[in-house]
Tab-separated table of C-alpha atoms in Angstrom:
chain	number	residue	atom	x	y	z
A	245	MET	CA	152.562	122.263	105.651
A	246	GLU	CA	152.170	118.827	104.649
A	247	GLN	CA	149.855	117.720	107.719
A	248	ILE	CA	147.713	121.322	106.976
A	249	LYS	CA	147.105	119.885	103.544
A	250	ARG	CA	145.830	116.769	104.567
A	251	ILE	CA	143.701	118.497	107.053
A	252	ALA	CA	142.601	120.885	104.767
A	253	ALA	CA	141.410	117.677	102.280
A	254	THR	CA	139.054	116.454	104.745
A	255	LEU	CA	137.323	119.496	105.445
A	256	THR	CA	133.944	119.854	103.695
A	257	VAL	CA	133.824	123.011	101.484
A	258	GLN	CA	130.105	124.577	102.164
A	259	PRO	CA	128.831	126.212	99.062
A	260	ARG	CA	127.835	129.929	98.983
A	261	ILE	CA	124.431	130.532	99.913
A	262	PRO	CA	122.303	132.414	97.005
A	263	VAL	CA	121.309	135.632	97.963
A	264	ILE	CA	117.105	135.580	97.399
A	265	SER	CA	114.842	138.981	97.626
A	266	PHE	CA	112.089	138.554	100.441
A	267	ASP	CA	109.452	138.122	98.097
A	268	ILE	CA	110.518	135.138	96.504
A	269	TYR	CA	110.989	133.913	100.122
A	270	VAL	CA	107.775	134.609	101.000
A	271	ALA	CA	106.220	132.820	97.717
A	272	VAL	CA	108.285	129.747	98.028
A	273	THR	CA	107.234	129.315	102.121
A	274	THR	CA	103.744	129.951	100.997
A	275	LEU	CA	103.914	126.885	98.356
A	276	LYS	CA	105.566	124.771	101.147
A	277	LYS	CA	102.824	125.256	103.240
A	278	SER	CA	100.310	124.456	100.636
A	279	ILE	CA	101.682	121.512	99.718
A	280	SER	CA	102.076	120.157	102.979
A	281	LEU	CA	98.220	121.070	103.565
A	282	ILE	CA	97.217	118.934	100.125
A	283	LEU	CA	99.357	115.834	101.060
A	284	ARG	CA	97.769	115.708	104.581
A	285	VAL	CA	94.145	115.866	103.272
A	286	LEU	CA	95.129	113.198	100.817
A	287	THR	CA	96.495	111.161	103.623
A	288	LEU	CA	93.599	111.592	105.616
A	289	SER	CA	91.165	110.484	102.818
A	290	LEU	CA	92.586	107.684	102.432
A	291	LEU	CA	92.849	106.410	105.695
A	292	SER	CA	89.101	107.034	106.142
A	293	THR	CA	88.353	105.111	103.259
A	294	SER	CA	86.319	101.609	104.137
A	295	ALA	CA	88.720	98.638	103.995
A	296	HIS	CA	86.679	97.099	101.092
A	297	ASP	CA	87.886	100.656	99.061
A	298	VAL	CA	91.615	100.317	100.027
A	299	PHE	CA	92.233	96.608	99.890
A	300	GLY	CA	89.533	95.659	96.952
A	301	GLN	CA	87.645	93.074	99.199
A	302	ASP	CA	86.342	93.055	102.531
A	303	ILE	CA	88.984	92.852	105.199
A	304	GLU	CA	88.216	92.093	108.820
A	305	LEU	CA	90.625	95.262	110.306
A	306	LEU	CA	91.452	94.250	114.180
A	307	GLN	CA	91.564	97.461	116.377
A	308	LEU	CA	93.906	97.701	118.703
A	309	ARG	CA	93.481	100.926	121.119
A	310	ARG	CA	95.703	103.776	121.970
A	311	PHE	CA	98.151	102.737	125.105
A	312	GLU	CA	96.797	99.206	124.522
A	313	ASN	CA	98.454	96.013	125.025
A	314	VAL	CA	97.441	93.314	122.115
A	315	SER	CA	97.019	90.758	125.196
A	316	GLN	CA	94.053	93.229	126.301
A	317	THR	CA	92.162	92.829	123.023
A	318	SER	CA	88.945	90.750	122.239
A	319	TRP	CA	91.076	89.342	119.505
A	320	ARG	CA	93.927	88.214	121.445
A	321	ASP	CA	93.535	84.505	120.248
A	322	GLN	CA	93.825	85.524	116.359
A	323	ILE	CA	97.489	86.612	116.746
A	324	TYR	CA	98.498	82.643	116.771
A	325	TYR	CA	98.607	80.546	113.967
A	326	PHE	CA	96.597	77.694	115.739
A	327	PRO	CA	94.048	78.048	118.663
A	328	GLN	CA	96.241	75.834	121.307
A	329	PHE	CA	99.859	74.854	121.562
A	330	GLN	CA	100.667	71.785	119.775
A	331	GLU	CA	103.491	69.276	120.037
A	332	GLY	CA	106.362	69.639	118.070
A	333	THR	CA	110.163	69.925	117.538
A	334	ILE	CA	113.305	71.686	116.293
A	335	ILE	CA	115.238	70.645	113.117
A	336	TYR	CA	118.792	72.511	112.516
A	337	GLN	CA	120.648	73.170	109.610
A	338	THR	CA	122.897	70.133	110.453
A	339	GLY	CA	119.599	67.807	110.063
A	340	PHE	CA	119.601	67.114	113.929
A	341	LYS	CA	116.200	66.748	115.142
A	342	LEU	CA	115.804	67.859	118.826
A	343	ASN	CA	114.649	64.473	120.793
A	344	GLU	CA	112.738	66.740	122.927
A	345	THR	CA	108.948	67.638	121.887
A	346	LEU	CA	107.734	71.220	122.882
A	347	LYS	CA	104.227	72.897	123.045
A	348	LEU	CA	104.227	74.978	120.177
A	349	ASN	CA	102.509	77.726	118.523
A	350	TYR	CA	103.330	80.426	115.957
A	351	ASN	CA	102.876	84.098	116.977
A	352	ILE	CA	101.682	85.508	113.716
A	353	TYR	CA	101.452	89.347	115.160
A	354	HIS	CA	104.693	89.181	116.720
A	355	GLU	CA	106.351	86.854	114.163
A	356	ARG	CA	108.080	84.464	116.092
A	357	MET	CA	107.617	81.048	117.269
A	358	GLU	CA	106.700	80.373	120.733
A	359	PHE	CA	106.668	77.256	123.261
A	360	LEU	CA	105.113	76.676	126.529
A	361	GLY	CA	107.739	76.468	129.697
A	362	GLU	CA	107.734	74.049	132.740
A	363	GLU	CA	105.566	76.467	134.612
A	364	GLY	CA	103.120	76.998	130.917
A	365	ASP	CA	104.497	80.330	130.618
A	366	THR	CA	104.946	81.632	127.383
A	367	LEU	CA	108.421	81.887	125.925
A	368	SER	CA	109.991	82.652	122.419
A	369	ILE	CA	112.384	80.723	120.400
A	370	GLU	CA	115.660	83.001	118.941
A	371	ALA	CA	115.385	82.549	115.772
A	372	ASN	CA	118.998	82.102	114.991
A	373	LYS	CA	120.468	80.944	111.462
A	374	GLU	CA	120.777	77.640	112.959
A	375	ILE	CA	117.114	76.751	112.821
A	376	LYS	CA	115.971	75.381	109.610
A	377	LEU	CA	112.486	73.745	110.039
A	378	ILE	CA	110.038	73.608	112.903
A	379	GLU	CA	107.478	71.057	113.103
A	380	ILE	CA	103.912	71.697	114.940
A	381	GLY	CA	101.541	68.571	114.774
A	382	SER	CA	101.147	67.833	110.982
A	383	HIS	CA	102.484	71.179	109.483
A	384	LEU	CA	105.958	71.922	109.136
A	385	PHE	CA	107.361	75.528	109.023
A	386	TYR	CA	110.534	76.691	107.343
A	387	HIS	CA	112.655	79.263	108.683
A	388	ASP	CA	114.655	81.837	107.133
A	389	HIS	CA	116.633	83.599	109.565
A	390	LYS	CA	116.089	87.160	107.408
A	391	SER	CA	112.651	87.103	106.552
A	392	GLY	CA	111.008	84.684	109.198
A	393	TYR	CA	108.819	81.391	109.142
A	394	TYR	CA	106.796	80.105	106.254
A	395	GLU	CA	104.570	76.884	106.527
A	396	ILE	CA	105.058	74.464	103.702
A	397	LEU	CA	102.108	73.775	101.759
A	398	SER	CA	103.403	71.044	99.276
A	399	THR	CA	106.629	69.940	98.441
A	400	SER	CA	108.739	68.154	95.544
A	401	SER	CA	111.574	69.725	93.729
A	402	VAL	CA	109.949	73.133	94.214
A	403	SER	CA	108.129	73.458	97.578
A	404	LEU	CA	105.341	76.022	98.096
A	405	ALA	CA	105.295	77.933	101.322
A	406	MET	CA	102.890	80.845	102.946
A	407	GLN	CA	103.666	83.363	105.080
A	408	THR	CA	101.014	85.096	107.143
A	409	LYS	CA	101.679	88.262	108.824
A	410	PHE	CA	99.241	91.305	110.664
A	411	ARG	CA	99.984	94.586	109.112
A	412	LEU	CA	98.789	98.028	109.708
A	413	GLY	CA	95.866	98.738	107.746
A	414	LYS	CA	95.186	102.629	109.317
A	415	THR	CA	95.919	104.750	112.364
A	416	GLU	CA	93.255	106.983	114.208
A	417	GLY	CA	94.319	109.880	116.669
A	418	ASN	CA	97.482	110.835	115.369
A	419	ASP	CA	96.109	112.678	112.194
A	420	GLY	CA	95.986	110.042	110.085
A	421	LEU	CA	99.827	109.686	109.990
A	422	LEU	CA	101.058	105.686	109.925
A	423	PRO	CA	103.546	106.023	112.490
A	424	PHE	CA	106.974	104.057	112.857
A	425	GLU	CA	105.644	101.131	114.749
A	426	THR	CA	107.162	98.712	117.048
A	427	ARG	CA	105.304	95.834	117.704
A	428	GLY	CA	104.393	95.008	121.405
A	429	ALA	CA	105.014	98.830	122.533
A	430	ALA	CA	102.098	101.190	123.657
A	431	MET	CA	101.418	103.857	121.233
A	432	ALA	CA	99.347	107.220	121.478
A	433	CYS	CA	97.045	106.588	118.327
A	434	ASP	CA	94.313	103.602	117.603
A	435	ARG	CA	95.968	100.878	115.203
A	436	PHE	CA	94.223	98.759	112.548
A	437	TYR	CA	95.556	95.705	111.487
A	438	TYR	CA	94.268	92.671	109.037
A	439	LYS	CA	95.917	89.363	108.556
A	440	HIS	CA	97.599	88.989	104.797
A	441	ALA	CA	98.976	85.568	103.489
A	442	SER	CA	101.645	86.118	100.856
A	443	TYR	CA	102.845	82.740	98.645
A	444	PHE	CA	106.417	81.651	98.152
A	445	PHE	CA	108.263	79.201	95.789
A	446	ILE	CA	111.251	77.556	97.756
A	447	ASP	CA	113.741	75.518	95.609
A	448	VAL	CA	116.212	73.029	95.717
A	449	LYS	CA	118.908	75.880	96.777
A	450	GLU	CA	116.482	76.680	99.893
A	451	GLN	CA	116.180	80.160	97.949
A	452	LEU	CA	112.900	82.101	98.311
A	453	PHE	CA	110.896	83.305	95.378
A	454	LYS	CA	107.798	85.478	95.671
A	455	ALA	CA	105.159	83.456	93.806
A	456	SER	CA	104.613	85.256	90.440
A	457	LYS	CA	104.142	84.187	86.775
A	458	ALA	CA	107.851	85.033	86.223
A	459	SER	CA	109.186	82.870	89.385
A	460	VAL	CA	107.116	79.866	88.154
A	461	LEU	CA	108.442	79.886	84.705
A	462	LYS	CA	112.033	80.350	86.168
A	463	LEU	CA	111.743	77.554	88.478
A	464	PHE	CA	110.148	75.099	85.872
A	465	PRO	CA	112.008	76.025	82.444
A	466	GLU	CA	111.603	72.977	80.832
A	467	ASN	CA	107.902	73.404	81.068
A	468	LYS	CA	107.602	76.843	80.380
A	469	SER	CA	105.184	76.735	77.403
A	470	ASP	CA	102.936	74.519	79.198
A	471	ILE	CA	102.906	76.722	81.900
A	472	ARG	CA	101.907	79.327	79.923
A	473	ALA	CA	99.255	77.827	78.079
A	474	TYR	CA	97.860	76.549	81.633
A	475	LEU	CA	97.943	80.326	82.849
A	476	ILE	CA	95.652	81.251	79.786
A	477	GLU	CA	93.206	78.721	80.260
A	478	LYS	CA	93.164	78.504	83.702
A	479	PRO	CA	93.843	82.140	84.867
A	480	VAL	CA	95.869	82.027	88.454
A	481	ASP	CA	95.411	84.669	91.275
A	482	PHE	CA	99.070	84.317	92.924
A	483	THR	CA	97.481	85.706	95.883
A	484	LYS	CA	94.826	83.205	96.390
A	485	LYS	CA	95.767	79.942	98.390
A	486	GLU	CA	93.296	77.416	96.230
A	487	ASP	CA	94.915	78.892	92.766
A	488	MET	CA	98.752	78.272	94.570
A	489	ILE	CA	98.037	74.847	95.147
A	490	ARG	CA	96.295	73.913	92.161
A	491	LEU	CA	99.156	75.724	89.882
A	492	THR	CA	101.958	74.068	91.914
A	493	ASN	CA	100.387	70.650	91.711
A	494	TYR	CA	99.933	71.112	87.744
A	495	CYS	CA	103.925	71.800	87.633
A	496	TYR	CA	104.709	68.746	89.640
A	497	GLN	CA	102.666	66.690	87.075
A	498	LEU	CA	104.755	68.268	84.650
A	499	ASP	CA	107.783	67.139	86.271
A	500	GLU	CA	106.764	63.631	87.160
A	501	SER	CA	105.551	63.342	83.401
A	502	ARG	CA	108.637	64.314	81.582
A	503	PRO	CA	110.709	61.116	81.593
A	504	ALA	CA	107.821	59.272	80.692
A	505	GLY	CA	107.693	61.464	77.035
A	506	ASN	CA	110.510	59.287	75.609
A	507	ARG	CA	108.133	56.722	75.033
A	508	THR	CA	106.641	59.064	72.117
A	509	GLU	CA	109.902	58.766	70.146
A	510	ASN	CA	108.746	54.659	69.550
A	511	SER	CA	111.865	53.084	68.525
A	512	ASP	CA	114.129	55.959	67.374
A	513	ALA	CA	114.186	56.999	71.282
A	514	ASN	CA	116.996	53.646	71.463
A	515	ILE	CA	118.932	54.563	68.094
A	516	LEU	CA	122.527	55.805	69.697
A	517	VAL	CA	125.681	56.229	67.970
A	518	LYS	CA	129.186	56.765	69.239
A	519	LEU	CA	131.742	59.460	68.145
A	520	GLU	CA	134.800	57.970	68.530
A	521	ALA	CA	138.009	60.062	69.720
A	522	GLY	CA	139.477	62.050	67.541
A	523	LYS	CA	136.896	62.244	64.729
A	524	ALA	CA	134.030	64.958	63.846
A	525	PHE	CA	131.448	62.154	62.501
A	526	PRO	CA	130.670	58.785	63.178
A	527	SER	CA	132.201	56.118	61.143
A	528	GLY	CA	129.559	53.163	60.104
A	529	THR	CA	126.028	52.394	60.490
A	530	PRO	CA	125.241	54.782	57.854
A	531	GLU	CA	121.293	53.425	57.767
A	532	LYS	CA	121.316	55.316	61.422
A	533	LEU	CA	122.886	58.541	59.846
A	534	TYR	CA	120.729	59.390	57.084
A	535	ARG	CA	116.954	59.597	56.681
A	536	PHE	CA	116.747	57.443	53.544
A	537	PRO	CA	118.891	54.180	52.840
A	538	GLU	CA	119.398	55.643	49.090
A	539	PHE	CA	119.903	59.249	48.320
A	540	GLN	CA	116.711	60.469	46.480
A	541	GLU	CA	116.270	62.262	43.295
A	542	PRO	CA	115.138	65.788	44.760
A	543	LYS	CA	112.180	68.356	43.702
A	544	ILE	CA	112.862	72.073	44.742
A	545	MET	CA	110.535	74.576	45.374
A	546	TRP	CA	112.475	78.040	45.394
A	547	SER	CA	111.788	81.389	47.176
A	548	ASP	CA	109.917	82.609	44.123
A	549	ASN	CA	107.625	79.650	44.419
A	550	SER	CA	108.878	78.028	40.963
A	551	ILE	CA	109.739	74.244	40.951
A	552	SER	CA	112.529	72.356	39.116
A	553	ASP	CA	114.323	69.267	39.721
A	554	TYR	CA	117.550	69.477	41.208
A	555	SER	CA	120.570	67.871	39.413
A	556	ALA	CA	122.323	65.839	42.541
A	557	LYS	CA	120.912	62.986	44.382
A	558	MET	CA	120.291	64.071	48.026
A	559	ASN	CA	119.991	62.667	51.393
A	560	TYR	CA	119.126	64.577	55.033
A	561	ASN	CA	121.890	63.762	57.683
A	562	PHE	CA	120.742	63.151	61.065
A	563	PHE	CA	124.187	63.833	62.733
A	564	THR	CA	124.745	67.142	60.958
A	565	GLY	CA	121.413	68.620	60.255
A	566	LYS	CA	122.015	69.337	57.146
A	567	MET	CA	121.020	68.392	53.440
A	568	VAL	CA	123.900	66.576	51.686
A	569	ALA	CA	124.054	66.288	48.049
A	570	LEU	CA	126.133	63.587	46.119
A	571	ASN	CA	128.807	65.018	43.528
A	572	ASP	CA	130.243	63.992	40.437
A	573	ASN	CA	132.553	61.747	42.294
A	574	ALA	CA	129.806	60.594	44.626
A	575	ASP	CA	131.416	62.429	47.639
A	576	THR	CA	128.596	63.968	49.874
A	577	VAL	CA	128.743	67.780	50.065
A	578	GLU	CA	126.589	70.134	51.802
A	579	PHE	CA	123.657	71.514	49.866
A	580	LYS	CA	124.736	75.326	49.396
A	581	GLN	CA	121.558	76.817	47.671
A	582	TRP	CA	119.244	76.376	50.972
A	583	ARG	CA	119.055	80.031	51.321
A	584	GLU	CA	117.072	79.969	47.760
A	585	ALA	CA	115.323	76.906	48.596
A	586	LYS	CA	112.061	76.980	50.337
A	587	THR	CA	110.950	73.314	50.371
A	588	ILE	CA	112.459	70.058	48.911
A	589	ASN	CA	110.689	66.999	47.973
A	590	LEU	CA	112.555	64.133	47.913
A	591	ASP	CA	110.511	61.201	46.932
A	592	GLY	CA	107.189	62.544	48.462
A	593	ASP	CA	108.711	63.277	51.646
A	594	VAL	CA	108.951	67.343	52.243
A	595	PHE	CA	111.801	69.081	54.262
A	596	TYR	CA	111.456	72.984	54.980
A	597	ARG	CA	114.995	74.884	56.619
A	598	ASP	CA	113.610	77.243	59.433
A	599	PHE	CA	116.677	79.839	60.037
A	600	LYS	CA	116.677	79.227	63.693
A	601	GLU	CA	115.437	75.570	63.983
A	602	GLY	CA	116.819	74.225	61.196
A	603	TYR	CA	115.440	71.494	58.572
A	604	MET	CA	112.573	69.534	59.760
A	605	GLU	CA	110.095	67.054	57.821
A	606	ILE	CA	106.458	68.176	57.051
A	607	ILE	CA	104.559	65.159	57.943
A	608	LEU	CA	101.077	66.216	58.032
A	609	HIS	CA	99.800	69.164	55.381
A	610	GLY	CA	96.973	71.669	55.634
A	611	PRO	CA	96.305	75.175	56.817
A	612	LEU	CA	98.117	74.168	60.100
A	613	ALA	CA	101.123	72.046	59.352
A	614	LEU	CA	102.860	69.150	61.539
A	615	ALA	CA	106.625	69.123	60.988
A	616	VAL	CA	109.339	66.982	62.896
A	617	ARG	CA	113.177	67.600	63.197
A	618	ASN	CA	115.264	64.225	63.589
A	619	ARG	CA	118.417	64.955	65.354
A	620	PHE	CA	121.500	63.689	66.861
A	621	THR	CA	122.353	65.090	70.023
A	622	LEU	CA	124.705	64.766	73.202
A	623	ILE	CA	123.589	62.521	75.991
A	624	ASP	CA	123.988	64.714	79.031
A	625	ASP	CA	122.583	62.068	81.696
A	626	ARG	CA	125.057	61.292	84.021
A	627	GLU	CA	123.626	58.089	85.309
A	628	ILE	CA	123.158	56.702	81.453
A	629	LEU	CA	126.558	57.612	80.505
A	630	GLU	CA	128.321	55.921	83.397
A	631	GLU	CA	125.944	52.752	83.092
A	632	ALA	CA	127.756	52.548	78.896
A	633	GLY	CA	131.296	53.278	80.256
A	634	MET	CA	131.300	56.733	78.950
A	635	THR	CA	132.882	58.260	82.006
A	636	ASP	CA	134.864	60.872	80.041
A	637	GLN	CA	131.925	62.254	78.453
A	638	ALA	CA	129.778	62.093	81.707
A	639	ASN	CA	132.702	64.145	83.786
A	640	ALA	CA	133.102	67.106	80.933
A	641	SER	CA	131.240	69.679	80.795
A	642	LEU	CA	128.625	70.722	78.407
A	643	VAL	CA	131.169	73.363	76.628
A	644	SER	CA	133.751	70.560	76.354
A	645	ASN	CA	131.498	67.999	75.015
A	646	GLY	CA	130.346	70.648	72.288
A	647	ILE	CA	133.393	70.822	71.018
A	648	PRO	CA	133.672	69.239	67.323
A	649	VAL	CA	136.719	67.025	68.105
A	650	VAL	CA	137.785	65.850	71.417
A	651	ASN	CA	140.355	62.777	72.764
A	652	TYR	CA	137.610	61.278	74.064
A	653	ASP	CA	134.750	58.979	72.650
A	654	ARG	CA	130.849	60.622	73.047
A	655	MET	CA	127.569	59.093	72.613
A	656	TYR	CA	124.955	60.597	70.617
A	657	LYS	CA	121.016	59.780	70.780
A	658	LEU	CA	118.387	60.679	68.066
A	659	LYS	CA	115.922	63.054	69.240
A	660	LYS	CA	112.371	64.183	67.337
A	661	THR	CA	110.968	67.622	68.160
A	662	TYR	CA	107.665	68.319	66.869
A	663	PHE	CA	106.796	72.082	65.431
A	664	PHE	CA	103.791	73.522	64.093
A	665	LEU	CA	103.721	75.434	60.437
A	666	ASN	CA	101.403	77.806	59.350
A	667	ALA	CA	100.231	78.960	55.945
A	668	LYS	CA	103.363	81.565	55.989
A	669	TYR	CA	105.773	78.896	56.857
A	670	GLN	CA	105.946	80.418	60.533
A	671	VAL	CA	107.480	77.435	62.913
A	672	PHE	CA	105.946	77.302	66.226
A	673	GLU	CA	107.341	74.528	68.765
A	674	ALA	CA	104.418	72.111	69.305
A	675	ASN	CA	102.651	73.200	72.660
A	676	LYS	CA	99.428	74.181	73.897
A	677	LEU	CA	100.135	77.867	73.745
A	678	SER	CA	101.081	77.712	70.261
A	679	LEU	CA	97.842	76.149	69.484
A	680	PHE	CA	96.180	79.524	71.469
A	681	LYS	CA	98.337	82.017	69.359
A	682	LEU	CA	97.621	79.970	65.512
A	683	LEU	CA	93.852	79.673	66.899
A	684	PRO	CA	92.851	82.524	69.272
A	685	MET	CA	89.396	82.243	67.732
A	686	HIS	CA	88.874	78.697	68.940
A	687	LYS	CA	91.081	78.483	72.338
A	688	GLU	CA	87.456	76.573	74.270
A	689	ALA	CA	87.214	74.085	71.579
A	690	ILE	CA	91.118	73.193	71.667
A	691	ILE	CA	90.633	72.904	75.472
A	692	ASP	CA	87.965	70.598	75.029
A	693	TYR	CA	89.812	68.515	73.005
A	694	LEU	CA	92.425	68.537	74.724
A	695	ASN	CA	90.413	67.753	78.220
A	696	ASN	CA	88.600	64.835	76.321
A	697	ASN	CA	91.821	63.501	74.702
A	698	SER	CA	94.916	62.589	76.553
A	699	VAL	CA	97.686	64.546	74.098
A	700	SER	CA	101.271	64.019	74.223
A	701	PHE	CA	103.050	66.756	72.303
A	702	GLU	CA	105.707	64.154	71.920
A	703	ASP	CA	103.985	61.999	70.086
A	704	LYS	CA	103.239	62.000	66.698
A	705	ASP	CA	99.705	59.979	66.502
A	706	ASP	CA	98.509	62.071	69.306
A	707	LEU	CA	99.761	65.456	67.346
A	708	MET	CA	98.526	63.992	63.782
A	709	ASN	CA	94.805	63.528	65.220
A	710	LEU	CA	95.324	67.034	66.908
A	711	ILE	CA	96.420	68.642	63.910
A	712	THR	CA	93.765	67.172	61.657
A	713	PHE	CA	90.872	68.367	64.329
A	714	CYS	CA	92.523	72.076	64.059
A	715	ASN	CA	92.448	72.105	60.549
A	716	GLN	CA	88.751	71.558	60.849
A	717	LEU	CA	88.538	74.199	62.687
A	718	TYR	CA	90.022	76.459	59.962
A	719	VAL	CA	87.447	75.545	57.353
A	720	LYS	CA	84.227	76.466	59.764
């Protein structure tokens, strides 16, 4: 009995077939035939359309006649990447480079790498996982064992690659239905192909990303705002080789110039403090930790736009990023009424607190204001830490280093970050894209200014000159 139950459990129970009337059956059958006819007409209509109408541009369609082999066509030489086989070699995943040179060419139609044998016959290279790169003349091809070969067009931290294929555009002689195609096999219909190039990025882990706005922003995360602004200023067609090379070169320049940006922090770039093990706040060197040498008499503009003096002297703490006040016992305490305060004026220097970005000092006022946030941040450059003997911090994770109190010393550096503020005290990161958002009617004037002036968005003087120019645009 148990065995019967087990067998029965493996059987599929067939559902009862509903009984329908003959009239309904005829109506449903007629409807199916009508739909099938409409689909066939639409398919034929699409396939009879010109290459320009289908692909949005004039594309040369290459005809392969029924039962014809590609080697018999007038365009047989176009199936190869290069006009002639060229000397090249193979580089494997292990880094081993084949000493022997081969006469190589890439067969675009069959999507395989080929070489000339000793007898001059054409042979193909087996596309296995061990092959990483193939050099042909001055060209370099990256091999992915799943998706094929890609020519490397440029390389840095991220490489730009191009994959060229023959795509089936349409068929004739088989009622217009696109067949399941096997390359190299004869078929009882005419086939029309076109060459198509697609572009990809390859990261340091050798992962492939289809070239798009999303992928370039993902691969250059520290330069997102600059890249977004670039795409607005100089629109990129991700299907065009010239545009892709131009965009990638721009991203390379951003990557290379980023370390040099530290020059813009002037002498402050070298202000370092050490947080000793077991402590939550650095000891000594108070002049490094506060904005002013002495606590200042504050004047506060409240959220209702009223202005009043504050009873306790105040100062901005670079390490905590908070505004602190002296109480009656001369102890420092956090200013608790920051939610009701719009701005805090300390001896002529005005501070605004943004809920997201924290306190920032307004260094240039106007319809468009410029502000700077000064804050000590953990050093995460392993090389710098090891040179300073901070091996525990270098070896610890970012999460561990971020804990308020740890059992090892940590090193911090003073970092400046610049922001734009509009009349409503909305905060924007200082970059080109923010300017386009804030002054959309003056985008061309801003682009001209940036092209004619070497502006660093991390340099105080450059930004003050830029914002002065932008405020003049506001007046116009």
